[in-house]
Amino acid sequence: MTQPSKCINYGPLRGLIGNWEGDKGVDIAPEPEGAETNPYYESLRFEAVGDVTNAGEQTLAVLSYRQLVRRKVDDEIFHHEIGYWIWDAAAETVMHSLAIPRGVTLLAGGTHKTEADGTIILEVAAAIDNPDWSIVQSPFMNTKARTTAFSHKVTLKADHLTYMETTSLDIYGRSFEHTDSNALTRS
Ligand code: HEM
């Protein structure tokens, strides 16, 4: 790793760096008899980490992030997530690794596009049977609450960020699409 002060090409991730707040969150999560909908607010912090070289030939630019999500109804933190967003300029690939304290971690990969008005769209996905972008989880979760797929779309324009993510679960004997979305502004 090098120092963040070095001039590093964070590509489409550069605009993420900073602190974000959003109170328009909607979570749809599984319950034994159906689903629950949780309005939420969150803080999201992206930090420039620097670059890294793999096998002497791949250079990646790295941001770390931490997401803290609170239920509006009681202000309790009910989702905590950490990870990295990674830009591979040579391959024009965006990577997103995440870990949540349920014993679930994943590495999603994907693309970016920049629209005419400067809006940047990042789209990444992982699936349990994908040899490149996959999911690792504890034996308990594998058996009882298995994450089978994950997709995440981030739309970034200046100081406005929205996201929509879908986590596909096998839980309570059925398949469930667990979704989360929010709109944030840079604080
Ligand atoms: C803003 C983002 C998220 C929020 C607010 C959220 C919230 C929730 C809630 C409320 C539940 C129901 C169980 C409970 O009350 O604790 C749940 C279940 C679950 N979530 Fe999330 N989640 C988020 C993102 C994710 C992500 C990114 C993953 C994994 C990739 C994930 C994996 C799971 C799993 C495996 C369960 C099933 C565990 C269970 O219900 O017993 N979630 N989540």
mmCIF file of C-alpha atoms and ligand atoms in Angstrom:
data_model
loop_
_atom_site.group_PDB
_atom_site.id
_atom_site.type_symbol
_atom_site.label_atom_id
_atom_site.label_comp_id
_atom_site.label_asym_id
_atom_site.label_seq_id
_atom_site.Cartn_x
_atom_site.Cartn_y
_atom_site.Cartn_z
ATOM 1 C CA MET A 1 0.000 0.000 0.000
ATOM 2 C CA THR A 2 1.087 3.534 -0.623
ATOM 3 C CA GLN A 3 0.148 6.689 1.205
ATOM 4 C CA PRO A 4 -3.246 8.226 0.258
ATOM 5 C CA SER A 5 -1.455 11.500 -0.536
ATOM 6 C CA LYS A 6 0.043 9.968 -3.719
ATOM 7 C CA CYS A 7 -1.840 10.825 -6.924
ATOM 8 C CA ILE A 8 -3.991 7.760 -7.399
ATOM 9 C CA ASN A 9 -6.529 7.059 -10.126
ATOM 10 C CA TYR A 10 -9.708 6.140 -8.268
ATOM 11 C CA GLY A 11 -11.620 6.321 -11.553
ATOM 12 C CA PRO A 12 -15.406 6.207 -11.097
ATOM 13 C CA LEU A 13 -14.996 5.706 -7.337
ATOM 14 C CA ARG A 14 -13.378 9.066 -6.647
ATOM 15 C CA GLY A 15 -16.687 10.846 -6.080
ATOM 16 C CA LEU A 16 -17.626 8.445 -3.286
ATOM 17 C CA ILE A 17 -14.906 9.673 -0.925
ATOM 18 C CA GLY A 18 -16.368 11.466 2.075
ATOM 19 C CA ASN A 19 -19.159 11.209 4.625
ATOM 20 C CA TRP A 20 -22.746 10.658 3.578
ATOM 21 C CA GLU A 21 -26.075 10.755 5.421
ATOM 22 C CA GLY A 22 -29.489 9.590 4.275
ATOM 23 C CA ASP A 23 -32.899 9.176 5.904
ATOM 24 C CA LYS A 24 -34.987 7.756 3.071
ATOM 25 C CA GLY A 25 -33.976 4.143 3.626
ATOM 26 C CA VAL A 26 -36.400 1.272 3.085
ATOM 27 C CA ASP A 27 -35.459 -2.261 4.107
ATOM 28 C CA ILE A 28 -37.555 -5.310 3.237
ATOM 29 C CA ALA A 29 -36.348 -8.239 5.309
ATOM 30 C CA PRO A 30 -37.486 -11.820 5.873
ATOM 31 C CA GLU A 31 -39.679 -12.939 8.728
ATOM 32 C CA PRO A 32 -40.840 -16.515 9.415
ATOM 33 C CA GLU A 33 -44.386 -15.706 8.276
ATOM 34 C CA GLY A 34 -43.579 -13.156 5.558
ATOM 35 C CA ALA A 35 -41.657 -9.904 5.372
ATOM 36 C CA GLU A 36 -41.048 -6.817 7.448
ATOM 37 C CA THR A 37 -40.531 -3.306 6.111
ATOM 38 C CA ASN A 38 -38.158 -1.096 8.070
ATOM 39 C CA PRO A 39 -37.754 2.606 7.303
ATOM 40 C CA TYR A 40 -34.187 3.580 8.183
ATOM 41 C CA TYR A 41 -31.499 6.234 8.180
ATOM 42 C CA GLU A 42 -27.789 5.705 7.817
ATOM 43 C CA SER A 43 -24.310 7.104 7.762
ATOM 44 C CA LEU A 44 -21.856 5.957 5.129
ATOM 45 C CA ARG A 45 -18.165 6.867 5.158
ATOM 46 C CA PHE A 46 -15.740 6.206 2.297
ATOM 47 C CA GLU A 47 -12.021 6.706 2.808
ATOM 48 C CA ALA A 48 -9.214 6.684 0.262
ATOM 49 C CA VAL A 49 -6.865 3.846 1.175
ATOM 50 C CA GLY A 50 -4.334 4.084 -1.665
ATOM 51 C CA ASP A 51 -3.270 1.621 -4.316
ATOM 52 C CA VAL A 52 -2.087 -1.952 -4.255
ATOM 53 C CA THR A 53 -0.178 -4.077 -6.766
ATOM 54 C CA ASN A 54 -1.013 -7.753 -7.274
ATOM 55 C CA ALA A 55 1.480 -10.253 -8.701
ATOM 56 C CA GLY A 56 3.597 -7.382 -9.917
ATOM 57 C CA GLU A 57 1.173 -6.547 -12.707
ATOM 58 C CA GLN A 58 -2.294 -5.539 -11.496
ATOM 59 C CA THR A 59 -2.740 -2.109 -9.923
ATOM 60 C CA LEU A 60 -5.884 -1.460 -7.942
ATOM 61 C CA ALA A 61 -7.120 1.772 -6.349
ATOM 62 C CA VAL A 62 -8.921 1.162 -3.068
ATOM 63 C CA LEU A 63 -11.556 2.874 -0.924
ATOM 64 C CA SER A 64 -12.661 1.462 2.406
ATOM 65 C CA TYR A 65 -16.142 2.129 3.751
ATOM 66 C CA ARG A 66 -18.297 1.697 6.819
ATOM 67 C CA GLN A 67 -22.095 1.753 6.770
ATOM 68 C CA LEU A 68 -24.150 2.173 9.943
ATOM 69 C CA VAL A 69 -27.908 1.772 9.533
ATOM 70 C CA ARG A 70 -30.480 2.689 12.182
ATOM 71 C CA ARG A 71 -34.173 1.792 12.346
ATOM 72 C CA LYS A 72 -36.300 4.927 12.432
ATOM 73 C CA VAL A 73 -38.705 3.392 14.906
ATOM 74 C CA ASP A 74 -36.153 3.042 17.732
ATOM 75 C CA ASP A 75 -32.835 4.559 16.483
ATOM 76 C CA GLU A 76 -31.094 1.209 17.058
ATOM 77 C CA ILE A 77 -28.309 0.145 14.708
ATOM 78 C CA PHE A 78 -29.742 -2.878 12.886
ATOM 79 C CA HIS A 79 -27.246 -3.221 10.054
ATOM 80 C CA HIS A 80 -23.478 -2.776 10.217
ATOM 81 C CA GLU A 81 -21.352 -3.304 7.130
ATOM 82 C CA ILE A 82 -17.722 -2.759 6.224
ATOM 83 C CA GLY A 83 -15.729 -3.395 3.081
ATOM 84 C CA TYR A 84 -13.873 -2.020 0.110
ATOM 85 C CA TRP A 85 -14.688 -0.572 -3.260
ATOM 86 C CA ILE A 86 -11.859 -1.282 -5.678
ATOM 87 C CA TRP A 87 -11.109 0.107 -9.151
ATOM 88 C CA ASP A 88 -9.116 -1.900 -11.676
ATOM 89 C CA ALA A 89 -8.421 0.713 -14.349
ATOM 90 C CA ALA A 90 -6.716 -1.667 -16.805
ATOM 91 C CA ALA A 91 -9.665 -4.080 -16.815
ATOM 92 C CA GLU A 92 -12.257 -1.289 -16.323
ATOM 93 C CA THR A 93 -13.699 -3.384 -13.517
ATOM 94 C CA VAL A 94 -15.309 -2.278 -10.272
ATOM 95 C CA MET A 95 -15.113 -4.610 -7.281
ATOM 96 C CA HIS A 96 -17.072 -4.389 -4.057
ATOM 97 C CA SER A 97 -16.177 -6.562 -1.096
ATOM 98 C CA LEU A 98 -18.382 -6.534 1.983
ATOM 99 C CA ALA A 99 -18.668 -8.198 5.338
ATOM 100 C CA ILE A 100 -21.627 -8.179 7.718
ATOM 101 C CA PRO A 101 -21.547 -9.494 11.269
ATOM 102 C CA ARG A 102 -23.887 -12.396 10.549
ATOM 103 C CA GLY A 103 -21.059 -14.582 9.228
ATOM 104 C CA VAL A 104 -21.532 -13.508 5.606
ATOM 105 C CA THR A 105 -18.972 -11.975 3.266
ATOM 106 C CA LEU A 106 -18.811 -11.559 -0.494
ATOM 107 C CA LEU A 107 -16.896 -10.125 -3.422
ATOM 108 C CA ALA A 108 -19.040 -8.595 -6.146
ATOM 109 C CA GLY A 109 -17.725 -7.422 -9.507
ATOM 110 C CA GLY A 110 -19.103 -5.254 -12.250
ATOM 111 C CA THR A 111 -19.003 -2.168 -14.360
ATOM 112 C CA HIS A 112 -19.496 1.567 -14.365
ATOM 113 C CA LYS A 113 -20.886 4.086 -16.768
ATOM 114 C CA THR A 114 -20.869 7.873 -16.860
ATOM 115 C CA GLU A 115 -23.908 9.586 -18.345
ATOM 116 C CA ALA A 116 -23.887 12.811 -20.352
ATOM 117 C CA ASP A 117 -24.783 14.915 -17.289
ATOM 118 C CA GLY A 118 -21.895 13.441 -15.267
ATOM 119 C CA THR A 119 -23.971 10.937 -13.296
ATOM 120 C CA ILE A 120 -21.904 7.862 -12.467
ATOM 121 C CA ILE A 121 -23.567 4.461 -12.199
ATOM 122 C CA LEU A 122 -21.809 1.559 -10.525
ATOM 123 C CA GLU A 123 -23.335 -1.904 -10.847
ATOM 124 C CA VAL A 124 -21.866 -4.978 -9.190
ATOM 125 C CA ALA A 125 -23.135 -8.485 -8.494
ATOM 126 C CA ALA A 126 -22.124 -11.768 -6.883
ATOM 127 C CA ALA A 127 -23.698 -15.216 -6.821
ATOM 128 C CA ILE A 128 -23.030 -18.366 -4.876
ATOM 129 C CA ASP A 129 -22.269 -20.342 -8.048
ATOM 130 C CA ASN A 130 -20.214 -17.630 -9.786
ATOM 131 C CA PRO A 131 -16.555 -18.736 -9.974
ATOM 132 C CA ASP A 132 -15.275 -15.129 -9.907
ATOM 133 C CA TRP A 133 -17.677 -13.030 -7.842
ATOM 134 C CA SER A 134 -18.960 -15.143 -5.026
ATOM 135 C CA ILE A 135 -20.248 -15.401 -1.469
ATOM 136 C CA VAL A 136 -18.741 -17.050 1.604
ATOM 137 C CA GLN A 137 -20.813 -17.683 4.703
ATOM 138 C CA SER A 138 -20.768 -19.657 7.925
ATOM 139 C CA PRO A 139 -22.030 -23.259 8.073
ATOM 140 C CA PHE A 140 -25.068 -22.036 10.029
ATOM 141 C CA MET A 141 -25.967 -19.422 7.435
ATOM 142 C CA ASN A 142 -25.322 -21.873 4.607
ATOM 143 C CA THR A 143 -27.926 -24.151 6.123
ATOM 144 C CA LYS A 144 -30.477 -21.761 7.637
ATOM 145 C CA ALA A 145 -30.273 -18.364 5.921
ATOM 146 C CA ARG A 146 -28.203 -18.860 2.796
ATOM 147 C CA THR A 147 -27.285 -15.842 0.675
ATOM 148 C CA THR A 148 -27.440 -17.060 -2.924
ATOM 149 C CA ALA A 149 -26.979 -13.804 -4.839
ATOM 150 C CA PHE A 150 -26.332 -10.108 -4.354
ATOM 151 C CA SER A 151 -26.688 -7.137 -6.694
ATOM 152 C CA HIS A 152 -25.994 -3.507 -5.964
ATOM 153 C CA LYS A 153 -26.519 -0.384 -8.066
ATOM 154 C CA VAL A 154 -25.117 2.973 -6.942
ATOM 155 C CA THR A 155 -25.980 6.223 -8.704
ATOM 156 C CA LEU A 156 -23.733 9.165 -7.899
ATOM 157 C CA LYS A 157 -24.127 12.750 -8.983
ATOM 158 C CA ALA A 158 -21.988 15.353 -7.206
ATOM 159 C CA ASP A 159 -23.225 15.384 -3.589
ATOM 160 C CA HIS A 160 -26.164 13.018 -4.143
ATOM 161 C CA LEU A 161 -25.949 9.245 -3.943
ATOM 162 C CA THR A 162 -28.711 6.670 -4.245
ATOM 163 C CA TYR A 163 -28.438 2.912 -4.086
ATOM 164 C CA MET A 164 -30.593 -0.134 -4.535
ATOM 165 C CA GLU A 165 -29.391 -3.575 -3.471
ATOM 166 C CA THR A 166 -30.979 -6.990 -3.536
ATOM 167 C CA THR A 167 -29.787 -9.898 -1.416
ATOM 168 C CA SER A 168 -31.365 -13.192 -2.464
ATOM 169 C CA LEU A 169 -31.857 -15.513 0.499
ATOM 170 C CA ASP A 170 -32.956 -19.077 1.070
ATOM 171 C CA ILE A 171 -34.556 -18.826 4.519
ATOM 172 C CA TYR A 172 -37.541 -20.314 6.372
ATOM 173 C CA GLY A 173 -37.901 -22.908 3.632
ATOM 174 C CA ARG A 174 -38.386 -20.438 0.794
ATOM 175 C CA SER A 175 -36.572 -17.961 -1.430
ATOM 176 C CA PHE A 176 -36.727 -14.326 -0.381
ATOM 177 C CA GLU A 177 -35.592 -11.094 -2.073
ATOM 178 C CA HIS A 178 -34.225 -8.917 0.753
ATOM 179 C CA THR A 179 -33.959 -5.345 -0.572
ATOM 180 C CA ASP A 180 -32.475 -2.093 0.676
ATOM 181 C CA SER A 181 -32.439 1.353 -0.860
ATOM 182 C CA ASN A 182 -31.633 4.870 0.259
ATOM 183 C CA ALA A 183 -30.844 8.378 -0.974
ATOM 184 C CA LEU A 184 -27.929 10.170 0.683
ATOM 185 C CA THR A 185 -26.246 13.533 0.551
ATOM 186 C CA ARG A 186 -22.652 14.387 1.344
ATOM 187 C CA SER A 187 -22.369 15.887 4.822
HETATM 188 C C1 HEM B 1 -29.100 -1.459 4.446
HETATM 189 C C2 HEM B 1 -28.784 -2.720 4.366
HETATM 190 C C3 HEM B 1 -29.442 -3.815 5.176
HETATM 191 C C4 HEM B 1 -30.353 -3.755 6.180
HETATM 192 C C5 HEM B 1 -30.967 -2.523 6.802
HETATM 193 C C6 HEM B 1 -30.662 -5.118 6.576
HETATM 194 C C7 HEM B 1 -31.575 -5.478 7.543
HETATM 195 C C8 HEM B 1 -31.976 -6.770 7.810
HETATM 196 C C9 HEM B 1 -33.054 -7.177 8.686
HETATM 197 C C10 HEM B 1 -33.934 -6.225 9.473
HETATM 198 C C11 HEM B 1 -33.131 -8.518 8.665
HETATM 199 C C12 HEM B 1 -34.166 -9.414 9.390
HETATM 200 C C13 HEM B 1 -33.581 -10.034 10.593
HETATM 201 C C14 HEM B 1 -33.326 -9.040 11.647
HETATM 202 O O1 HEM B 1 -34.287 -8.403 12.133
HETATM 203 O O2 HEM B 1 -32.166 -8.855 12.020
HETATM 204 C C15 HEM B 1 -32.098 -8.980 7.784
HETATM 205 C C16 HEM B 1 -31.829 -10.295 7.514
HETATM 206 C C17 HEM B 1 -30.761 -10.741 6.786
HETATM 207 N N1 HEM B 1 -29.876 -9.972 6.074
HETATM 208 FE FE1 HEM B 1 -29.921 -7.988 5.915
HETATM 209 N N2 HEM B 1 -29.917 -5.963 5.808
HETATM 210 C C18 HEM B 1 -29.158 -5.217 4.943
HETATM 211 C C19 HEM B 1 -28.270 -5.685 4.008
HETATM 212 C C20 HEM B 1 -27.856 -6.992 3.915
HETATM 213 C C21 HEM B 1 -26.776 -7.460 3.084
HETATM 214 C C22 HEM B 1 -25.923 -6.574 2.165
HETATM 215 C C23 HEM B 1 -26.679 -8.805 3.288
HETATM 216 C C24 HEM B 1 -25.734 -9.792 2.683
HETATM 217 C C25 HEM B 1 -25.166 -9.657 1.521
HETATM 218 C C26 HEM B 1 -27.708 -9.165 4.232
HETATM 219 C C27 HEM B 1 -27.933 -10.437 4.677
HETATM 220 C C28 HEM B 1 -28.956 -10.799 5.510
HETATM 221 C C29 HEM B 1 -29.240 -12.167 5.868
HETATM 222 C C30 HEM B 1 -28.423 -13.392 5.449
HETATM 223 C C31 HEM B 1 -30.387 -12.129 6.660
HETATM 224 C C32 HEM B 1 -31.140 -13.323 7.255
HETATM 225 C C33 HEM B 1 -30.895 -13.466 8.720
HETATM 226 C C34 HEM B 1 -32.191 -13.629 9.481
HETATM 227 O O3 HEM B 1 -33.211 -12.999 9.158
HETATM 228 O O4 HEM B 1 -32.186 -14.395 10.439
HETATM 229 N N3 HEM B 1 -28.395 -8.037 4.589
HETATM 230 N N4 HEM B 1 -31.406 -7.903 7.285
#
